[in-house]
Amino acid sequence: MHTAKLTTVKSVIEPNLKGKDFLKLSDFNSEEILYMLELAIELKKEQKQGTKQNVLDGKTLGMIFEKSSTRTRVSFEVGMTQLGGQALFLSSKDIQLGRGESVYDTAKVLSRYVDCIMIRTFEHDKIEEFAAAADVPVINGLTDTHHPTQVMADLLTILEHKGQLSGLKMAYLGDGDNNMTHSLIEGAAKVGMNLTVASPEGYEPEDEIMQKAIEDGYKANAVIELVNDPVKAVEGADVIVTDVWASMGQEEELAERLPIFQEYQVNEELCKHAKDDFIFMHCLPAHRGEEVTAGILDGAHSVVYDEAENRLHAQKAILKLLMEKK
């Protein structure tokens, strides 16, 4: 098993993010993302040492869930508690948004009650509309297009186990047109990680997101590329990442997708092309025997449970920066 080695990124000046929305990683510059990671490391150390920062005392996070969740709900709720605040769970069945109230009215009303809103929903346009109407910060807990809080946890996990981000090679295998791929592309480009995405033809990432990341990666001396060959993607990789082949809302497509994605399965044979000390990541839940074999997911290279835990620490850093009293 891996033992996480808490480290740090280069020292950066604290950005002023109070009141800002956290919708996608391309909205932030490299220094802001690196600072969030540095703060997450600090908060994780404090939590492990049993100390506590009540920096969000009296603050409330409203959490709207239109998609089911394990890690997102628990990590945000626990994170707010550890920072001295509280979280309020709101399913679409519990609020009028699920019965036809407008996004605008819901955002305006909740802004009068809570200090920040986290949403886990379907269309990314919906969260953009919500954030435009809200008078408090809005955090993207997941949309069909982006999953930025998960990728912040991923970057934190890589930093812990590899001691750096810049210059590493990450390989992502599977469905390129999903929220994890898009946010990994944006995050890698911002922190200077080389990323090769291997996807079947017709399942590539959105072109606009890919082109923007290529430009951002160039500025950070990182190569962001797309291939169809999974072996080429994992050659010399420090980090291998995958996700389910049919995301939430696509379950009925699984039978059709299985033969298309089979050669992109992360298995022992494919991983022989990576570096000997590669780490494997998956945002979970995982389907053993589909996108990854049990031998890899449960094996010595896997850091998936460190990755899951780091949702808590990365999100605490985001919450603190967006809401802390100054």
Short mmCIF file of C-alpha atoms in Angstrom, two decimals:
data_model
loop_
_atom_site.label_atom_id
_atom_site.label_comp_id
_atom_site.label_asym_id
_atom_site.label_seq_id
_atom_site.Cartn_x
_atom_site.Cartn_y
_atom_site.Cartn_z
CA MET A 1 0.00 0.00 0.00
CA HIS A 2 1.09 3.56 -0.62
CA THR A 3 1.76 5.86 2.30
CA ALA A 4 0.80 9.43 1.48
CA LYS A 5 3.73 11.78 1.94
CA LEU A 6 2.37 15.22 2.74
CA THR A 7 4.34 17.75 0.78
CA THR A 8 3.82 21.26 -0.49
CA VAL A 9 3.79 23.14 -3.74
CA LYS A 10 5.85 26.23 -4.37
CA SER A 11 4.95 29.13 -2.14
CA VAL A 12 2.37 31.39 -3.70
CA ILE A 13 0.62 34.53 -2.58
CA GLU A 14 -2.87 34.05 -1.18
CA PRO A 15 -5.43 35.03 -3.82
CA ASN A 16 -8.57 36.93 -2.96
CA LEU A 17 -11.29 34.44 -3.86
CA LYS A 18 -13.89 35.51 -1.28
CA GLY A 19 -17.30 35.58 -2.92
CA LYS A 20 -16.12 33.98 -6.15
CA ASP A 21 -17.95 31.03 -7.78
CA PHE A 22 -16.19 27.69 -8.25
CA LEU A 23 -17.74 26.31 -11.44
CA LYS A 24 -14.87 25.02 -13.56
CA LEU A 25 -11.08 24.97 -13.28
CA SER A 26 -10.50 27.06 -16.38
CA ASP A 27 -11.98 30.01 -14.45
CA PHE A 28 -8.86 30.06 -12.24
CA ASN A 29 -5.21 30.77 -12.98
CA SER A 30 -2.33 28.48 -12.06
CA GLU A 31 -1.39 30.44 -8.94
CA GLU A 32 -4.92 30.27 -7.56
CA ILE A 33 -5.14 26.50 -8.08
CA LEU A 34 -1.71 25.94 -6.54
CA TYR A 35 -2.65 28.03 -3.53
CA MET A 36 -5.83 26.02 -3.01
CA LEU A 37 -3.75 22.85 -3.04
CA GLU A 38 -1.25 24.31 -0.59
CA LEU A 39 -4.09 25.28 1.73
CA ALA A 40 -5.62 21.80 1.40
CA ILE A 41 -2.32 20.27 2.51
CA GLU A 42 -2.26 22.60 5.53
CA LEU A 43 -5.85 21.79 6.47
CA LYS A 44 -5.24 18.06 6.09
CA LYS A 45 -2.22 18.23 8.40
CA GLU A 46 -4.28 20.08 11.00
CA GLN A 47 -7.10 17.55 10.77
CA LYS A 48 -4.68 14.64 11.19
CA GLN A 49 -3.12 16.38 14.21
CA GLY A 50 -6.53 16.87 15.79
CA THR A 51 -6.52 20.66 15.58
CA LYS A 52 -9.42 22.61 14.13
CA GLN A 53 -9.97 25.97 12.46
CA ASN A 54 -13.40 27.45 13.20
CA VAL A 55 -12.98 29.88 10.33
CA LEU A 56 -16.55 29.32 9.10
CA ASP A 57 -18.26 29.66 12.47
CA GLY A 58 -21.85 30.79 11.86
CA LYS A 59 -21.66 30.05 8.12
CA THR A 60 -24.09 27.75 6.31
CA LEU A 61 -23.60 25.85 3.07
CA GLY A 62 -26.76 24.98 1.15
CA MET A 63 -26.31 21.74 -0.83
CA ILE A 64 -28.68 21.07 -3.74
CA PHE A 65 -28.61 17.51 -5.08
CA GLU A 66 -30.36 16.69 -8.35
CA LYS A 67 -27.97 13.74 -8.78
CA SER A 68 -27.32 11.12 -6.12
CA SER A 69 -24.04 11.18 -4.25
CA THR A 70 -21.90 9.49 -1.62
CA ARG A 71 -18.54 11.29 -1.59
CA THR A 72 -19.82 14.74 -2.54
CA ARG A 73 -22.48 14.92 0.15
CA VAL A 74 -20.41 13.44 2.97
CA SER A 75 -17.21 15.36 2.21
CA PHE A 76 -18.92 18.75 1.95
CA GLU A 77 -21.02 18.18 5.06
CA VAL A 78 -18.09 16.95 7.14
CA GLY A 79 -15.87 19.69 5.75
CA MET A 80 -18.24 22.41 6.86
CA THR A 81 -18.48 20.85 10.32
CA GLN A 82 -14.70 20.66 10.66
CA LEU A 83 -14.43 24.34 9.70
CA GLY A 84 -17.00 25.31 12.34
CA GLY A 85 -19.95 25.86 10.01
CA GLN A 86 -22.91 23.73 9.01
CA ALA A 87 -24.34 22.22 5.83
CA LEU A 88 -27.96 21.89 4.77
CA PHE A 89 -28.93 19.01 2.45
CA LEU A 90 -31.58 19.86 -0.15
CA SER A 91 -32.67 17.20 -2.64
CA SER A 92 -34.65 18.19 -5.71
CA LYS A 93 -37.64 16.48 -4.04
CA ASP A 94 -37.33 18.72 -0.99
CA ILE A 95 -37.37 22.13 -2.65
CA GLN A 96 -39.60 23.91 -5.13
CA LEU A 97 -36.90 23.82 -7.82
CA GLY A 98 -37.91 20.20 -8.34
CA ARG A 99 -41.54 21.27 -8.82
CA GLY A 100 -40.96 23.94 -11.43
CA GLU A 101 -39.79 27.03 -9.52
CA SER A 102 -37.36 28.97 -11.67
CA VAL A 103 -33.60 28.74 -11.21
CA TYR A 104 -33.53 32.53 -10.80
CA ASP A 105 -36.08 32.61 -7.98
CA THR A 106 -34.49 29.66 -6.18
CA ALA A 107 -31.03 31.26 -6.35
CA LYS A 108 -32.32 34.61 -5.10
CA VAL A 109 -34.24 33.11 -2.18
CA LEU A 110 -31.48 30.76 -1.02
CA SER A 111 -29.00 33.62 -1.17
CA ARG A 112 -31.01 35.29 1.62
CA TYR A 113 -30.61 32.22 3.86
CA VAL A 114 -27.19 30.65 3.29
CA ASP A 115 -23.63 31.87 2.76
CA CYS A 116 -22.68 29.54 -0.11
CA ILE A 117 -24.48 27.06 -2.37
CA MET A 118 -23.13 23.78 -3.71
CA ILE A 119 -25.06 22.17 -6.58
CA ARG A 120 -24.81 18.68 -8.07
CA THR A 121 -26.89 18.66 -11.23
CA PHE A 122 -27.11 17.73 -14.90
CA GLU A 123 -26.70 20.53 -17.47
CA HIS A 124 -23.73 22.83 -16.87
CA ASP A 125 -25.75 25.75 -18.26
CA LYS A 126 -28.08 25.35 -15.29
CA ILE A 127 -25.36 25.95 -12.72
CA GLU A 128 -24.05 28.90 -14.73
CA GLU A 129 -27.56 30.37 -14.70
CA PHE A 130 -27.87 29.71 -10.97
CA ALA A 131 -24.53 31.37 -10.22
CA ALA A 132 -25.43 34.42 -12.31
CA ALA A 133 -28.58 34.92 -10.22
CA ALA A 134 -27.18 34.03 -6.79
CA ASP A 135 -25.78 36.67 -4.44
CA VAL A 136 -23.50 34.17 -2.67
CA PRO A 137 -20.72 31.92 -4.03
CA VAL A 138 -21.84 28.84 -5.97
CA ILE A 139 -19.74 25.65 -6.08
CA ASN A 140 -20.06 23.01 -8.78
CA GLY A 141 -20.39 19.64 -7.04
CA LEU A 142 -20.75 18.00 -10.47
CA THR A 143 -22.45 18.67 -13.78
CA ASP A 144 -22.55 16.59 -16.94
CA THR A 145 -19.67 18.67 -18.33
CA HIS A 146 -17.39 19.46 -15.37
CA HIS A 147 -16.35 17.95 -12.01
CA PRO A 148 -13.81 20.46 -10.66
CA THR A 149 -13.94 19.55 -6.95
CA GLN A 150 -13.05 15.94 -7.77
CA VAL A 151 -10.08 17.00 -9.88
CA MET A 152 -8.80 19.27 -7.11
CA ALA A 153 -8.78 16.14 -4.92
CA ASP A 154 -7.01 14.25 -7.73
CA LEU A 155 -4.28 16.89 -8.01
CA LEU A 156 -3.83 16.86 -4.24
CA THR A 157 -3.46 13.06 -4.31
CA ILE A 158 -0.88 13.17 -7.10
CA LEU A 159 1.06 15.84 -5.22
CA GLU A 160 1.10 13.71 -2.07
CA HIS A 161 2.33 10.57 -3.79
CA LYS A 162 4.65 12.07 -6.39
CA GLY A 163 5.86 15.22 -4.59
CA GLN A 164 5.23 17.37 -7.67
CA LEU A 165 2.73 18.09 -10.45
CA SER A 166 4.64 19.96 -13.12
CA GLY A 167 6.35 17.71 -15.62
CA LEU A 168 4.55 14.49 -14.71
CA LYS A 169 2.68 12.45 -17.32
CA MET A 170 -0.95 11.53 -16.69
CA ALA A 171 -2.89 9.14 -18.91
CA TYR A 172 -6.67 9.10 -18.97
CA LEU A 173 -8.43 6.16 -20.64
CA GLY A 174 -12.09 5.85 -21.51
CA ASP A 175 -14.93 8.20 -22.31
CA GLY A 176 -13.42 11.54 -23.26
CA ASP A 177 -16.72 13.38 -23.45
CA ASN A 178 -17.50 13.35 -19.74
CA ASN A 179 -17.13 15.63 -16.74
CA MET A 180 -14.03 13.97 -15.29
CA THR A 181 -12.11 14.13 -18.54
CA HIS A 182 -12.96 17.77 -19.11
CA SER A 183 -11.91 18.85 -15.61
CA LEU A 184 -8.74 16.71 -15.72
CA ILE A 185 -7.81 18.37 -19.00
CA GLU A 186 -8.32 21.84 -17.51
CA GLY A 187 -6.57 21.03 -14.23
CA ALA A 188 -3.53 19.38 -15.80
CA ALA A 189 -3.02 22.29 -18.16
CA LYS A 190 -3.13 24.80 -15.32
CA VAL A 191 -0.54 23.03 -13.14
CA GLY A 192 1.86 22.01 -15.91
CA MET A 193 1.10 18.27 -16.07
CA ASN A 194 1.35 16.46 -19.38
CA LEU A 195 -1.90 14.66 -20.13
CA THR A 196 -2.72 12.15 -22.83
CA VAL A 197 -6.39 11.27 -23.23
CA ALA A 198 -7.13 7.97 -25.00
CA SER A 199 -10.73 7.60 -26.16
CA PRO A 200 -12.54 5.71 -28.91
CA GLU A 201 -13.45 7.63 -32.03
CA GLY A 202 -16.67 9.53 -31.47
CA TYR A 203 -16.15 9.78 -27.70
CA GLU A 204 -13.52 12.53 -27.63
CA PRO A 205 -13.59 15.53 -25.24
CA GLU A 206 -15.43 18.68 -26.27
CA ASP A 207 -13.25 20.49 -28.79
CA GLU A 208 -13.59 23.93 -27.17
CA ILE A 209 -12.41 22.60 -23.79
CA MET A 210 -9.55 20.70 -25.43
CA GLN A 211 -8.30 23.66 -27.44
CA LYS A 212 -8.38 26.01 -24.44
CA ALA A 213 -6.43 23.45 -22.39
CA ILE A 214 -3.84 23.03 -25.12
CA GLU A 215 -3.27 26.81 -25.02
CA ASP A 216 -3.09 26.86 -21.21
CA GLY A 217 -0.79 23.86 -21.22
CA TYR A 218 1.57 25.56 -23.66
CA LYS A 219 1.90 28.49 -21.25
CA ALA A 220 2.73 26.05 -18.42
CA ASN A 221 5.11 23.91 -20.54
CA ALA A 222 2.66 21.03 -20.55
CA VAL A 223 1.46 18.92 -23.47
CA ILE A 224 -2.26 18.12 -23.59
CA GLU A 225 -3.02 15.61 -26.33
CA LEU A 226 -5.70 13.26 -27.58
CA VAL A 227 -5.07 9.80 -29.05
CA ASN A 228 -7.10 6.70 -29.87
CA ASP A 229 -4.35 4.23 -28.90
CA PRO A 230 -4.47 3.27 -25.19
CA VAL A 231 -0.92 1.86 -25.24
CA LYS A 232 0.49 5.15 -26.50
CA ALA A 233 -1.40 6.98 -23.77
CA VAL A 234 0.06 4.95 -20.89
CA GLU A 235 3.64 4.73 -22.19
CA GLY A 236 5.85 6.22 -19.50
CA ALA A 237 2.87 7.43 -17.47
CA ASP A 238 3.31 8.47 -13.84
CA VAL A 239 -0.45 8.50 -13.26
CA ILE A 240 -3.22 6.45 -14.88
CA VAL A 241 -6.84 7.54 -14.50
CA THR A 242 -10.12 6.13 -15.71
CA ASP A 243 -13.83 6.51 -15.06
CA VAL A 244 -16.98 4.50 -15.68
CA TRP A 245 -17.86 3.91 -19.31
CA ALA A 246 -21.44 5.08 -18.84
CA SER A 247 -21.91 8.05 -16.53
CA MET A 248 -25.07 8.92 -14.58
CA GLY A 249 -27.90 9.28 -17.05
CA GLN A 250 -26.16 7.08 -19.66
CA GLU A 251 -26.78 3.70 -18.05
CA GLU A 252 -29.04 2.57 -20.88
CA GLU A 253 -26.06 2.98 -23.27
CA LEU A 254 -23.79 0.58 -21.37
CA ALA A 255 -24.48 -2.51 -23.47
CA GLU A 256 -23.68 -0.53 -26.61
CA ARG A 257 -20.55 0.99 -25.09
CA LEU A 258 -18.99 -2.19 -23.64
CA PRO A 259 -17.49 -3.54 -26.90
CA ILE A 260 -16.41 -0.05 -28.01
CA PHE A 261 -14.48 0.67 -24.80
CA GLN A 262 -13.11 -2.82 -24.09
CA GLU A 263 -9.58 -2.08 -25.33
CA TYR A 264 -9.46 0.95 -23.01
CA GLN A 265 -9.81 -1.18 -19.88
CA VAL A 266 -7.07 -0.44 -17.35
CA ASN A 267 -5.60 -3.88 -16.72
CA GLU A 268 -2.31 -5.47 -15.75
CA GLU A 269 -1.11 -5.94 -19.33
CA LEU A 270 -1.78 -2.35 -20.34
CA CYS A 271 -0.15 -0.96 -17.21
CA LYS A 272 3.14 -2.68 -18.07
CA HIS A 273 3.71 0.24 -20.44
CA ALA A 274 3.57 2.79 -17.60
CA LYS A 275 6.40 3.66 -15.22
CA ASP A 276 7.13 1.03 -12.58
CA ASP A 277 5.96 3.38 -9.81
CA PHE A 278 2.77 4.63 -11.51
CA ILE A 279 -0.27 5.36 -9.41
CA PHE A 280 -3.82 4.49 -10.42
CA MET A 281 -6.79 6.76 -9.72
CA HIS A 282 -10.56 6.51 -10.16
CA CYS A 283 -13.13 8.94 -8.79
CA LEU A 284 -15.43 6.04 -7.78
CA PRO A 285 -17.85 4.33 -7.87
CA ALA A 286 -15.95 1.81 -10.00
CA HIS A 287 -17.11 -1.28 -11.91
CA ARG A 288 -14.49 -3.97 -11.46
CA GLY A 289 -14.12 -5.96 -14.65
CA GLU A 290 -15.34 -3.14 -16.88
CA GLU A 291 -13.20 0.02 -17.01
CA VAL A 292 -10.63 -1.44 -14.58
CA THR A 293 -9.69 -4.89 -13.35
CA ALA A 294 -9.93 -5.77 -9.67
CA GLY A 295 -6.19 -6.44 -9.68
CA ILE A 296 -5.42 -2.83 -10.55
CA LEU A 297 -8.16 -1.17 -8.50
CA ASP A 298 -7.31 -3.17 -5.38
CA GLY A 299 -3.60 -3.49 -6.10
CA ALA A 300 -0.42 -1.83 -4.84
CA HIS A 301 -0.52 0.99 -7.39
CA SER A 302 -4.04 2.12 -6.49
CA VAL A 303 -4.55 5.29 -4.44
CA VAL A 304 -8.31 5.51 -4.91
CA TYR A 305 -9.13 5.71 -1.21
CA ASP A 306 -6.58 8.46 -0.59
CA GLU A 307 -8.18 10.18 -3.58
CA ALA A 308 -11.66 9.80 -2.09
CA GLU A 309 -10.51 11.14 1.29
CA ASN A 310 -8.92 14.13 -0.39
CA ARG A 311 -12.32 15.35 -1.55
CA LEU A 312 -12.74 16.45 2.07
CA HIS A 313 -9.47 18.35 2.31
CA ALA A 314 -9.55 19.96 -1.14
CA GLN A 315 -13.13 21.13 -0.63
CA LYS A 316 -12.34 22.56 2.80
CA ALA A 317 -9.72 24.74 1.13
CA ILE A 318 -12.27 25.92 -1.44
CA LEU A 319 -14.92 26.60 1.21
CA LYS A 320 -12.48 28.51 3.40
CA LEU A 321 -11.28 30.74 0.58
CA LEU A 322 -14.78 31.49 -0.74
CA MET A 323 -16.43 32.16 2.63
CA GLU A 324 -13.88 32.96 5.33
CA LYS A 325 -14.52 36.12 7.33
CA LYS A 326 -11.86 38.70 6.58
#
